[in-house]
Structures are given as C-alpha cells and as structure tokens.
Amino acid sequence: MVIRNDGRFDRSSITPDTILQAAQKIMKPYKLEYKHRDWWTVYQIAMVIKGLAKPSILKTYETERRGIAQELIAFDQEYSRLWSSRPKKDTQDQDGLSMVEFERAFVQQQLFSSGFGVHYSPSLLTAKSSDAATEMNGSSTGATNPSDGDVVTSNQHLATKTVLGQRFPSFKVINHSDARSWHLAHWLPSDGLFHILLFAGDVSQPAQMTRVRNFAAEITARSHMLPLQRRQRSRKISRRRPSEERAAVARLLTIHSTPRQAVEIHHFPPLLFPYDEELGYDYNCIFVDGESYYEGHERAYEGYGINLVRGCVVLVRPDQHVAWIGELEDVQGLERYFAGILVEP
C-alpha cells in the first residue's frame, strides 16, 4: 500500500493482489491461492477503505458472525448424527430416528444453505431489539449505537414477515413502466450499496400520495448525509459515471400497491422517478405489487407482512439482510441509522 504525504494510505493503491498477500500472510504456515475471482471486496471493509463508513462497523464481523458460526457447527454435528441414525420401525420404537425430526433438520439445513437461516443480532448495522418477544407486538425495537448512546429504533410490526437481521425475501413485482414481472431481488445487486425500499402503499389515495411526497422531500433535504445513486445500473452494463458511483451509499426503489392503470408514473416525485439529462428517465425504479399479464399475482405486500394502504420503509444492507424498518414519516430514524455508521461529509 502507498502512504500519502498526510500519513494516511492511498485507498486507490489497494488491489486484489494486495488483499491476497495480506490474507496469505495471516494464513501462514498454511497456503491460500485461487484461480478465479468473482468479487474482491466485502461491504464493511470497502466502505471504511473508501472513507464512507466509520471503522467501528468492522466490529460487526465478530459480533454478528461468531454466534452464527457456533450455531452452524452445532447444527452440522447434530445433522451428521441424524444421517447415521437408524429410522424408527414403528411408533413403539424408542431408539430409532423419527422422520418428523429428520424433516425438521433437513428444512433447517436448507435455510442455512440459502442464507435465510441466519439471523443477525442487534448491532450498528441491524437496528433490532435483543428481546425478540417484543418485536411483533406493535412496539418499536432498536439497537444502541455505542459511540454516542443513541438508540436507532425499528418498527418490526410494520413488516411482520420481513425479519430484522434476516435475509430479505424476494417476491415478484411488476415494473410500473412496462408491466414486466421481476423478482424484487433482481434489482438489489450485491454491489456495496444499501437499498432503501419505499413500500408506498395505495398511492391512489390522496393522503397516502401526500405521505409519499413528504418522504421524498425529507430524503432530498438530507442528500448531503445520504447520497443516493441517481440511476439504477443495468445488470449487464453499468451506465453510471465513476465520480457519482463512488459518492453513493444507497439506492432507492419504490414498490406501491395501486393498480398500474390507476396512477401515472409522472405523478411520483422526481426523487422516485429521476431524470438525467444524458440518460433520460430511470424506468427501473418504481414497481407494483399487482397482477402480471402472464405470471399471476405473487402478493408481495402480503409476503412481506406490509399493510397495502400505508406501506412502510425497509432498509436492506448490501449483504441483503434487513437493517431497519420504519414509517414513511420516520426519515429522521433512517438518518440516525446512517449517522451511526457513516463518516460525516
């Protein structure tokens, strides 16, 4: 790494080879090599190296994953025992393995393999309470920012099937512009950006559209603290300018529950349907939970446990885990979450 005149290292000098050499040094006397590299960064490290996030978020590597690793080791031991056990001959057989028990373990193994069996505990990156029993009863839950004692609260009851700390599930929604059906996860690439998902509810109701416009105005007013990627990148070709890409920390997508024909896309605030003088309108930023012409209705709001009329806001981390849930009016809570992890501009 190259050290600058001010004593800090030059972030642009970090390469995949730099990281590999550091890992090889750590692993000695064991060897570490690879032939193909799909991705060479992890979002916590990347955000700190880029000067976007506070170094304190790096502690979450251990606080989040140590417990998960211990659970997985214990589960693997139990799972191996089940595979080597003799099935029960009948209901009177006390020594054999119950198929109900085996099925339960098999399902749990699938959850671990897919990532949905991982539930991260409260941390700077997951605003949830350590008391899981209170999370579904309509009260706020939160995690304390140890640097300043502030509590970042979430409202789990607004999205009862979208569990804080768990991987964000995916349901099919419809592009408002062309009615094409997409899995929502398709538009949440693991590229180091957070995803602010505005579940806008039934925007055909004037009061609800007012809430949506107020949300957009509040986010716009905080753009210095929360720089957004202004255009959705293609899954094949990036059309972003490099200088803008580096500044972004989050991407904003809108999913409403109103029939496509009942609302015009230009009725949405410019923040939600942005225009670029070079690239034009971004037609991949507003989606509908509605009936597809060919693929039916997946009822995404129901799958996420979100009210069809009022909606809510869900913040998804770059690793696809749910970080924060709040009302459309609680932009201050969203700001407080980011203030706990981002370096002040």
mmCIF file of C-alpha atoms in Angstrom:
data_model
loop_
_atom_site.group_PDB
_atom_site.id
_atom_site.type_symbol
_atom_site.label_atom_id
_atom_site.label_comp_id
_atom_site.label_asym_id
_atom_site.label_seq_id
_atom_site.Cartn_x
_atom_site.Cartn_y
_atom_site.Cartn_z
ATOM 1 C CA MET A 1 0.000 0.000 0.000
ATOM 2 C CA VAL A 2 1.114 3.556 -0.742
ATOM 3 C CA ILE A 3 1.310 6.056 2.128
ATOM 4 C CA ARG A 4 0.293 9.632 1.286
ATOM 5 C CA ASN A 5 2.023 12.795 2.496
ATOM 6 C CA ASP A 6 -0.589 13.238 5.229
ATOM 7 C CA GLY A 7 0.333 9.858 6.712
ATOM 8 C CA ARG A 8 -2.768 8.014 5.527
ATOM 9 C CA PHE A 9 -2.643 5.213 2.996
ATOM 10 C CA ASP A 10 -3.761 5.758 -0.574
ATOM 11 C CA ARG A 11 -7.002 3.800 -0.959
ATOM 12 C CA SER A 12 -6.604 3.655 -4.742
ATOM 13 C CA SER A 13 -3.428 1.590 -4.304
ATOM 14 C CA ILE A 14 -5.376 -1.341 -2.837
ATOM 15 C CA THR A 15 -5.779 -4.154 -5.361
ATOM 16 C CA PRO A 16 -6.960 -7.781 -5.250
ATOM 17 C CA ASP A 17 -3.283 -8.806 -5.074
ATOM 18 C CA THR A 18 -2.805 -6.560 -2.037
ATOM 19 C CA ILE A 19 -5.672 -8.271 -0.252
ATOM 20 C CA LEU A 20 -4.475 -11.747 -1.281
ATOM 21 C CA GLN A 21 -0.973 -11.068 0.010
ATOM 22 C CA ALA A 22 -2.356 -9.865 3.345
ATOM 23 C CA ALA A 23 -4.551 -12.971 3.616
ATOM 24 C CA GLN A 24 -1.627 -15.248 2.743
ATOM 25 C CA LYS A 25 0.434 -13.640 5.494
ATOM 26 C CA ILE A 26 -2.361 -14.204 8.016
ATOM 27 C CA MET A 27 -2.822 -17.841 6.962
ATOM 28 C CA LYS A 28 0.846 -18.862 7.303
ATOM 29 C CA PRO A 29 2.048 -21.609 7.629
ATOM 30 C CA TYR A 30 -0.982 -22.631 5.540
ATOM 31 C CA LYS A 31 -1.258 -21.645 1.895
ATOM 32 C CA LEU A 32 -4.043 -19.700 0.192
ATOM 33 C CA GLU A 33 -4.405 -19.438 -3.609
ATOM 34 C CA TYR A 34 -7.234 -19.027 -6.127
ATOM 35 C CA LYS A 35 -7.678 -19.352 -9.886
ATOM 36 C CA HIS A 36 -10.770 -17.223 -10.439
ATOM 37 C CA ARG A 37 -12.077 -14.148 -8.628
ATOM 38 C CA ASP A 38 -15.795 -13.276 -8.818
ATOM 39 C CA TRP A 39 -15.718 -10.436 -6.284
ATOM 40 C CA TRP A 40 -12.912 -8.972 -4.252
ATOM 41 C CA THR A 41 -14.413 -6.801 -1.564
ATOM 42 C CA VAL A 42 -16.708 -7.016 1.449
ATOM 43 C CA TYR A 43 -19.001 -4.096 2.013
ATOM 44 C CA GLN A 44 -17.952 -3.206 5.583
ATOM 45 C CA ILE A 45 -14.266 -3.132 4.648
ATOM 46 C CA ALA A 46 -14.968 -1.425 1.325
ATOM 47 C CA MET A 47 -16.984 1.371 2.929
ATOM 48 C CA VAL A 48 -14.299 2.002 5.533
ATOM 49 C CA ILE A 49 -11.497 1.962 2.972
ATOM 50 C CA LYS A 50 -13.403 4.412 0.767
ATOM 51 C CA GLY A 51 -13.759 6.755 3.717
ATOM 52 C CA LEU A 52 -17.552 6.423 3.754
ATOM 53 C CA ALA A 53 -18.069 4.426 6.965
ATOM 54 C CA LYS A 54 -16.662 4.548 10.472
ATOM 55 C CA PRO A 55 -14.109 1.840 11.402
ATOM 56 C CA SER A 56 -16.394 0.834 14.287
ATOM 57 C CA ILE A 57 -18.614 -1.134 11.872
ATOM 58 C CA LEU A 58 -15.779 -3.631 11.405
ATOM 59 C CA LYS A 59 -16.531 -4.993 14.881
ATOM 60 C CA THR A 60 -19.734 -6.455 13.463
ATOM 61 C CA TYR A 61 -17.714 -9.137 11.693
ATOM 62 C CA GLU A 62 -17.258 -10.884 15.031
ATOM 63 C CA THR A 63 -20.372 -9.774 16.903
ATOM 64 C CA GLU A 64 -22.655 -10.932 14.094
ATOM 65 C CA ARG A 65 -20.902 -13.970 12.708
ATOM 66 C CA ARG A 66 -19.319 -15.646 15.714
ATOM 67 C CA GLY A 67 -22.671 -16.737 17.116
ATOM 68 C CA ILE A 68 -23.876 -17.854 13.682
ATOM 69 C CA ALA A 69 -20.715 -19.899 13.181
ATOM 70 C CA GLN A 70 -21.191 -21.593 16.553
ATOM 71 C CA GLU A 71 -24.818 -22.398 15.686
ATOM 72 C CA LEU A 72 -23.783 -23.849 12.347
ATOM 73 C CA ILE A 73 -21.066 -26.039 13.885
ATOM 74 C CA ALA A 74 -23.509 -27.380 16.458
ATOM 75 C CA PHE A 75 -26.137 -27.979 13.790
ATOM 76 C CA ASP A 76 -23.694 -29.806 11.495
ATOM 77 C CA GLN A 77 -22.785 -32.149 14.341
ATOM 78 C CA GLU A 78 -26.448 -32.896 15.017
ATOM 79 C CA TYR A 79 -27.236 -33.217 11.313
ATOM 80 C CA SER A 80 -24.427 -35.742 10.820
ATOM 81 C CA ARG A 81 -25.780 -37.771 13.736
ATOM 82 C CA LEU A 82 -29.238 -37.857 12.161
ATOM 83 C CA TRP A 83 -27.912 -39.135 8.844
ATOM 84 C CA SER A 84 -26.156 -42.004 10.583
ATOM 85 C CA SER A 85 -29.157 -42.921 12.768
ATOM 86 C CA ARG A 86 -31.498 -45.842 12.131
ATOM 87 C CA PRO A 87 -35.084 -44.881 11.170
ATOM 88 C CA LYS A 88 -37.871 -45.885 13.550
ATOM 89 C CA LYS A 89 -39.528 -49.192 12.767
ATOM 90 C CA ASP A 90 -42.836 -48.119 14.281
ATOM 91 C CA THR A 91 -44.280 -45.772 16.889
ATOM 92 C CA GLN A 92 -43.141 -48.063 19.684
ATOM 93 C CA ASP A 93 -39.504 -47.896 18.590
ATOM 94 C CA GLN A 94 -37.828 -45.553 21.101
ATOM 95 C CA ASP A 95 -34.283 -45.884 19.755
ATOM 96 C CA GLY A 96 -34.906 -45.119 16.064
ATOM 97 C CA LEU A 97 -34.962 -41.738 14.332
ATOM 98 C CA SER A 98 -38.318 -40.035 13.837
ATOM 99 C CA MET A 99 -38.893 -38.851 10.259
ATOM 100 C CA VAL A 100 -40.519 -35.724 11.694
ATOM 101 C CA GLU A 101 -37.261 -34.875 13.451
ATOM 102 C CA PHE A 102 -35.278 -35.600 10.303
ATOM 103 C CA GLU A 103 -37.564 -33.419 8.196
ATOM 104 C CA ARG A 104 -37.183 -30.549 10.652
ATOM 105 C CA ALA A 105 -33.394 -30.806 10.464
ATOM 106 C CA PHE A 106 -33.471 -31.091 6.659
ATOM 107 C CA VAL A 107 -35.503 -27.894 6.364
ATOM 108 C CA GLN A 108 -33.148 -26.122 8.777
ATOM 109 C CA GLN A 109 -30.182 -27.225 6.680
ATOM 110 C CA GLN A 110 -31.791 -25.706 3.583
ATOM 111 C CA LEU A 111 -32.326 -22.431 5.430
ATOM 112 C CA PHE A 112 -28.656 -22.305 6.411
ATOM 113 C CA SER A 113 -27.570 -23.110 2.855
ATOM 114 C CA SER A 114 -29.744 -20.371 1.352
ATOM 115 C CA GLY A 115 -28.813 -17.790 3.977
ATOM 116 C CA PHE A 116 -32.344 -17.498 5.369
ATOM 117 C CA GLY A 117 -31.384 -19.440 8.488
ATOM 118 C CA VAL A 118 -29.035 -16.621 9.517
ATOM 119 C CA HIS A 119 -30.473 -14.113 11.994
ATOM 120 C CA TYR A 120 -28.031 -11.358 12.917
ATOM 121 C CA SER A 121 -28.220 -9.943 16.415
ATOM 122 C CA PRO A 122 -28.570 -6.212 17.226
ATOM 123 C CA SER A 123 -25.577 -4.120 16.153
ATOM 124 C CA LEU A 124 -24.654 -0.865 14.464
ATOM 125 C CA LEU A 125 -25.838 -2.454 11.220
ATOM 126 C CA THR A 126 -29.038 -4.093 12.497
ATOM 127 C CA ALA A 127 -31.499 -1.904 14.383
ATOM 128 C CA LYS A 128 -33.370 -4.585 16.255
ATOM 129 C CA SER A 129 -34.065 -5.411 19.882
ATOM 130 C CA SER A 130 -32.364 -8.253 21.688
ATOM 131 C CA ASP A 131 -35.797 -9.117 23.095
ATOM 132 C CA ALA A 132 -37.401 -10.942 20.180
ATOM 133 C CA ALA A 133 -40.637 -11.364 22.101
ATOM 134 C CA THR A 134 -41.406 -7.641 21.835
ATOM 135 C CA GLU A 135 -40.744 -7.304 18.119
ATOM 136 C CA MET A 136 -44.160 -8.275 16.769
ATOM 137 C CA ASN A 137 -46.448 -6.598 19.293
ATOM 138 C CA GLY A 138 -46.557 -3.157 17.731
ATOM 139 C CA SER A 139 -43.750 -1.581 19.751
ATOM 140 C CA SER A 140 -40.520 -0.148 18.420
ATOM 141 C CA THR A 141 -37.322 -2.144 18.664
ATOM 142 C CA GLY A 142 -33.804 -0.849 18.454
ATOM 143 C CA ALA A 143 -30.098 -1.186 18.952
ATOM 144 C CA THR A 144 -27.797 1.211 20.759
ATOM 145 C CA ASN A 145 -25.028 3.000 18.950
ATOM 146 C CA PRO A 146 -22.137 2.518 21.386
ATOM 147 C CA SER A 147 -20.323 5.622 20.174
ATOM 148 C CA ASP A 148 -22.941 8.075 21.364
ATOM 149 C CA GLY A 149 -25.572 6.130 23.279
ATOM 150 C CA ASP A 150 -28.233 6.926 20.695
ATOM 151 C CA VAL A 151 -30.865 4.276 20.071
ATOM 152 C CA VAL A 152 -31.811 3.558 16.484
ATOM 153 C CA THR A 153 -35.339 2.174 16.556
ATOM 154 C CA SER A 154 -37.166 -0.070 14.113
ATOM 155 C CA ASN A 155 -40.835 -0.977 13.823
ATOM 156 C CA GLN A 156 -40.926 -4.700 13.135
ATOM 157 C CA HIS A 157 -44.725 -4.740 13.233
ATOM 158 C CA LEU A 158 -44.858 -2.705 10.005
ATOM 159 C CA ALA A 159 -43.417 -5.655 8.051
ATOM 160 C CA THR A 160 -44.178 -8.718 10.149
ATOM 161 C CA LYS A 161 -42.768 -11.262 7.680
ATOM 162 C CA THR A 162 -39.652 -9.243 6.881
ATOM 163 C CA VAL A 163 -37.496 -10.107 9.861
ATOM 164 C CA LEU A 164 -34.873 -7.664 11.103
ATOM 165 C CA GLY A 165 -31.426 -9.231 10.878
ATOM 166 C CA GLN A 166 -32.598 -11.905 8.444
ATOM 167 C CA ARG A 167 -32.020 -12.099 4.694
ATOM 168 C CA PHE A 168 -34.549 -10.031 2.760
ATOM 169 C CA PRO A 169 -37.004 -12.383 0.985
ATOM 170 C CA SER A 170 -37.892 -11.914 -2.677
ATOM 171 C CA PHE A 171 -41.301 -11.832 -4.359
ATOM 172 C CA LYS A 172 -42.242 -10.974 -7.898
ATOM 173 C CA VAL A 173 -43.387 -7.429 -8.604
ATOM 174 C CA ILE A 174 -44.228 -5.590 -11.829
ATOM 175 C CA ASN A 175 -42.291 -2.765 -13.416
ATOM 176 C CA HIS A 176 -44.678 0.174 -13.416
ATOM 177 C CA SER A 177 -43.466 1.366 -16.819
ATOM 178 C CA ASP A 178 -43.660 -1.777 -18.957
ATOM 179 C CA ALA A 179 -45.594 -4.296 -16.796
ATOM 180 C CA ARG A 180 -42.730 -6.785 -16.927
ATOM 181 C CA SER A 181 -42.570 -9.144 -13.954
ATOM 182 C CA TRP A 182 -39.372 -9.230 -11.908
ATOM 183 C CA HIS A 183 -38.186 -10.792 -8.695
ATOM 184 C CA LEU A 184 -37.509 -7.794 -6.487
ATOM 185 C CA ALA A 185 -34.139 -9.288 -5.552
ATOM 186 C CA HIS A 186 -33.060 -8.853 -9.184
ATOM 187 C CA TRP A 187 -32.876 -5.118 -8.539
ATOM 188 C CA LEU A 188 -30.934 -5.473 -5.274
ATOM 189 C CA PRO A 189 -27.457 -6.375 -6.568
ATOM 190 C CA SER A 190 -24.695 -7.012 -4.032
ATOM 191 C CA ASP A 191 -22.555 -4.099 -5.188
ATOM 192 C CA GLY A 192 -21.814 -2.394 -1.879
ATOM 193 C CA LEU A 193 -24.886 -0.151 -1.781
ATOM 194 C CA PHE A 194 -27.684 -0.143 0.763
ATOM 195 C CA HIS A 195 -31.220 -0.347 -0.632
ATOM 196 C CA ILE A 196 -33.951 1.934 0.686
ATOM 197 C CA LEU A 197 -37.205 0.224 -0.268
ATOM 198 C CA LEU A 198 -40.173 2.560 -0.152
ATOM 199 C CA PHE A 199 -43.311 0.443 0.076
ATOM 200 C CA ALA A 200 -45.527 3.352 -0.904
ATOM 201 C CA GLY A 201 -48.884 1.659 -0.268
ATOM 202 C CA ASP A 202 -52.032 2.709 -2.126
ATOM 203 C CA VAL A 203 -50.968 5.950 -3.793
ATOM 204 C CA SER A 204 -54.384 6.356 -5.443
ATOM 205 C CA GLN A 205 -55.488 7.732 -2.088
ATOM 206 C CA PRO A 206 -54.542 11.439 -1.886
ATOM 207 C CA ALA A 207 -53.498 11.228 1.763
ATOM 208 C CA GLN A 208 -51.123 8.372 1.006
ATOM 209 C CA MET A 209 -49.571 10.136 -2.001
ATOM 210 C CA THR A 210 -49.019 13.124 0.273
ATOM 211 C CA ARG A 211 -47.101 10.884 2.683
ATOM 212 C CA VAL A 212 -45.001 9.615 -0.226
ATOM 213 C CA ARG A 213 -44.220 13.142 -1.426
ATOM 214 C CA ASN A 214 -43.307 14.239 2.093
ATOM 215 C CA PHE A 215 -40.967 11.246 2.396
ATOM 216 C CA ALA A 216 -39.257 12.186 -0.869
ATOM 217 C CA ALA A 217 -38.918 15.806 0.266
ATOM 218 C CA GLU A 218 -37.356 14.771 3.580
ATOM 219 C CA ILE A 219 -34.871 12.438 1.872
ATOM 220 C CA THR A 220 -33.964 15.163 -0.624
ATOM 221 C CA ALA A 221 -33.318 17.598 2.218
ATOM 222 C CA ARG A 222 -30.830 15.107 3.695
ATOM 223 C CA SER A 223 -28.969 14.357 0.455
ATOM 224 C CA HIS A 224 -25.716 15.702 1.947
ATOM 225 C CA MET A 225 -25.844 12.987 4.596
ATOM 226 C CA LEU A 226 -27.339 10.234 2.468
ATOM 227 C CA PRO A 227 -26.083 10.377 -1.129
ATOM 228 C CA LEU A 228 -28.204 8.180 -3.386
ATOM 229 C CA GLN A 229 -27.312 6.505 -6.635
ATOM 230 C CA ARG A 230 -29.321 8.603 -9.017
ATOM 231 C CA ARG A 231 -29.867 5.952 -11.670
ATOM 232 C CA GLN A 232 -30.378 2.199 -11.442
ATOM 233 C CA ARG A 233 -27.494 0.413 -13.109
ATOM 234 C CA SER A 234 -28.084 -2.267 -15.687
ATOM 235 C CA ARG A 235 -27.424 -5.811 -14.568
ATOM 236 C CA LYS A 236 -25.174 -6.198 -17.644
ATOM 237 C CA ILE A 237 -23.643 -2.770 -18.287
ATOM 238 C CA SER A 238 -23.006 -0.009 -15.778
ATOM 239 C CA ARG A 239 -24.094 3.382 -17.083
ATOM 240 C CA ARG A 240 -23.007 5.299 -14.022
ATOM 241 C CA ARG A 241 -20.315 7.921 -14.050
ATOM 242 C CA PRO A 242 -17.393 6.795 -11.820
ATOM 243 C CA SER A 243 -17.361 10.010 -9.756
ATOM 244 C CA GLU A 244 -21.059 9.642 -8.887
ATOM 245 C CA GLU A 245 -20.708 5.902 -8.219
ATOM 246 C CA ARG A 246 -18.105 6.472 -5.513
ATOM 247 C CA ALA A 247 -20.264 9.022 -3.711
ATOM 248 C CA ALA A 248 -23.366 6.840 -3.484
ATOM 249 C CA VAL A 249 -24.101 4.823 -0.363
ATOM 250 C CA ALA A 250 -27.685 3.763 -1.124
ATOM 251 C CA ARG A 251 -30.175 3.105 -3.889
ATOM 252 C CA LEU A 252 -33.873 3.998 -3.607
ATOM 253 C CA LEU A 253 -36.630 1.818 -5.085
ATOM 254 C CA THR A 254 -40.400 2.267 -4.800
ATOM 255 C CA ILE A 255 -42.970 -0.532 -4.640
ATOM 256 C CA HIS A 256 -46.622 0.543 -4.464
ATOM 257 C CA SER A 257 -49.861 -1.450 -4.265
ATOM 258 C CA THR A 258 -52.059 0.596 -6.607
ATOM 259 C CA PRO A 259 -53.111 -0.933 -9.955
ATOM 260 C CA ARG A 260 -50.792 0.333 -12.706
ATOM 261 C CA GLN A 261 -53.636 1.877 -14.691
ATOM 262 C CA ALA A 262 -54.835 3.895 -11.692
ATOM 263 C CA VAL A 263 -51.711 6.067 -11.314
ATOM 264 C CA GLU A 264 -49.429 7.750 -13.822
ATOM 265 C CA ILE A 265 -45.701 7.287 -13.230
ATOM 266 C CA HIS A 266 -45.082 11.024 -13.673
ATOM 267 C CA HIS A 267 -47.275 11.664 -10.626
ATOM 268 C CA PHE A 268 -44.448 10.384 -8.429
ATOM 269 C CA PRO A 269 -41.905 12.854 -7.032
ATOM 270 C CA PRO A 270 -38.741 13.352 -9.124
ATOM 271 C CA LEU A 271 -36.632 11.649 -6.456
ATOM 272 C CA LEU A 272 -38.561 8.421 -7.018
ATOM 273 C CA PHE A 273 -38.687 8.752 -10.820
ATOM 274 C CA PRO A 274 -35.459 10.635 -11.557
ATOM 275 C CA TYR A 275 -34.468 12.240 -14.845
ATOM 276 C CA ASP A 276 -30.927 12.525 -16.159
ATOM 277 C CA GLU A 277 -30.155 14.947 -19.000
ATOM 278 C CA GLU A 278 -27.832 12.398 -20.592
ATOM 279 C CA LEU A 279 -29.575 9.105 -19.809
ATOM 280 C CA GLY A 280 -33.215 10.171 -19.602
ATOM 281 C CA TYR A 281 -35.753 8.791 -17.132
ATOM 282 C CA ASP A 282 -34.952 5.816 -14.948
ATOM 283 C CA TYR A 283 -37.722 3.341 -15.710
ATOM 284 C CA ASN A 284 -36.392 0.685 -13.338
ATOM 285 C CA CYS A 285 -37.069 2.367 -10.018
ATOM 286 C CA ILE A 286 -40.857 2.085 -9.496
ATOM 287 C CA PHE A 287 -42.613 -1.271 -9.194
ATOM 288 C CA VAL A 288 -46.126 -2.516 -8.475
ATOM 289 C CA ASP A 289 -47.435 -5.329 -6.323
ATOM 290 C CA GLY A 290 -50.079 -6.363 -8.826
ATOM 291 C CA GLU A 291 -51.356 -8.860 -11.335
ATOM 292 C CA SER A 292 -48.933 -9.863 -14.067
ATOM 293 C CA TYR A 293 -50.261 -10.493 -17.556
ATOM 294 C CA TYR A 294 -48.602 -13.904 -17.685
ATOM 295 C CA GLU A 295 -47.356 -14.864 -14.217
ATOM 296 C CA GLY A 296 -50.216 -14.175 -11.847
ATOM 297 C CA HIS A 297 -50.076 -12.182 -8.627
ATOM 298 C CA GLU A 298 -47.419 -13.005 -6.023
ATOM 299 C CA ARG A 299 -48.912 -10.581 -3.477
ATOM 300 C CA ALA A 300 -45.582 -9.210 -2.344
ATOM 301 C CA TYR A 301 -47.071 -6.943 0.326
ATOM 302 C CA GLU A 302 -48.719 -9.954 1.915
ATOM 303 C CA GLY A 303 -45.484 -11.917 1.690
ATOM 304 C CA TYR A 304 -43.580 -9.134 3.410
ATOM 305 C CA GLY A 305 -46.311 -8.606 6.003
ATOM 306 C CA ILE A 306 -46.841 -4.962 4.977
ATOM 307 C CA ASN A 307 -50.121 -3.015 5.050
ATOM 308 C CA LEU A 308 -51.408 -2.500 1.496
ATOM 309 C CA VAL A 309 -52.596 1.053 2.178
ATOM 310 C CA ARG A 310 -49.989 2.627 4.452
ATOM 311 C CA GLY A 311 -46.881 0.715 3.429
ATOM 312 C CA CYS A 312 -43.561 1.354 5.197
ATOM 313 C CA VAL A 313 -39.835 1.803 4.533
ATOM 314 C CA VAL A 314 -37.411 -1.128 4.657
ATOM 315 C CA LEU A 315 -33.645 -0.654 4.627
ATOM 316 C CA VAL A 316 -31.693 -3.594 3.209
ATOM 317 C CA ARG A 317 -27.957 -3.890 3.816
ATOM 318 C CA PRO A 318 -25.508 -4.544 0.958
ATOM 319 C CA ASP A 319 -25.336 -8.187 2.093
ATOM 320 C CA GLN A 320 -29.137 -8.453 1.626
ATOM 321 C CA HIS A 321 -30.005 -8.555 5.341
ATOM 322 C CA VAL A 322 -32.758 -6.360 6.762
ATOM 323 C CA ALA A 323 -31.269 -3.439 8.683
ATOM 324 C CA TRP A 324 -34.151 -1.127 9.633
ATOM 325 C CA ILE A 325 -37.934 -0.779 9.234
ATOM 326 C CA GLY A 326 -39.902 2.402 9.760
ATOM 327 C CA GLU A 327 -42.868 4.584 8.872
ATOM 328 C CA LEU A 328 -42.709 6.905 5.868
ATOM 329 C CA GLU A 329 -42.596 9.802 8.337
ATOM 330 C CA ASP A 330 -39.591 8.403 10.207
ATOM 331 C CA VAL A 331 -36.873 9.731 7.896
ATOM 332 C CA GLN A 332 -35.116 11.031 10.992
ATOM 333 C CA GLY A 333 -34.813 7.436 12.217
ATOM 334 C CA LEU A 334 -33.307 6.415 8.889
ATOM 335 C CA GLU A 335 -30.908 9.337 9.106
ATOM 336 C CA ARG A 336 -29.970 8.328 12.649
ATOM 337 C CA TYR A 337 -29.171 4.807 11.444
ATOM 338 C CA PHE A 338 -26.765 6.090 8.809
ATOM 339 C CA ALA A 339 -25.292 8.684 11.175
ATOM 340 C CA GLY A 340 -24.213 5.811 13.383
ATOM 341 C CA ILE A 341 -22.174 4.132 10.640
ATOM 342 C CA LEU A 342 -21.200 6.794 8.085
ATOM 343 C CA VAL A 343 -18.401 9.342 8.290
ATOM 344 C CA GLU A 344 -19.763 12.880 8.351
ATOM 345 C CA PRO A 345 -19.446 14.539 4.924
#
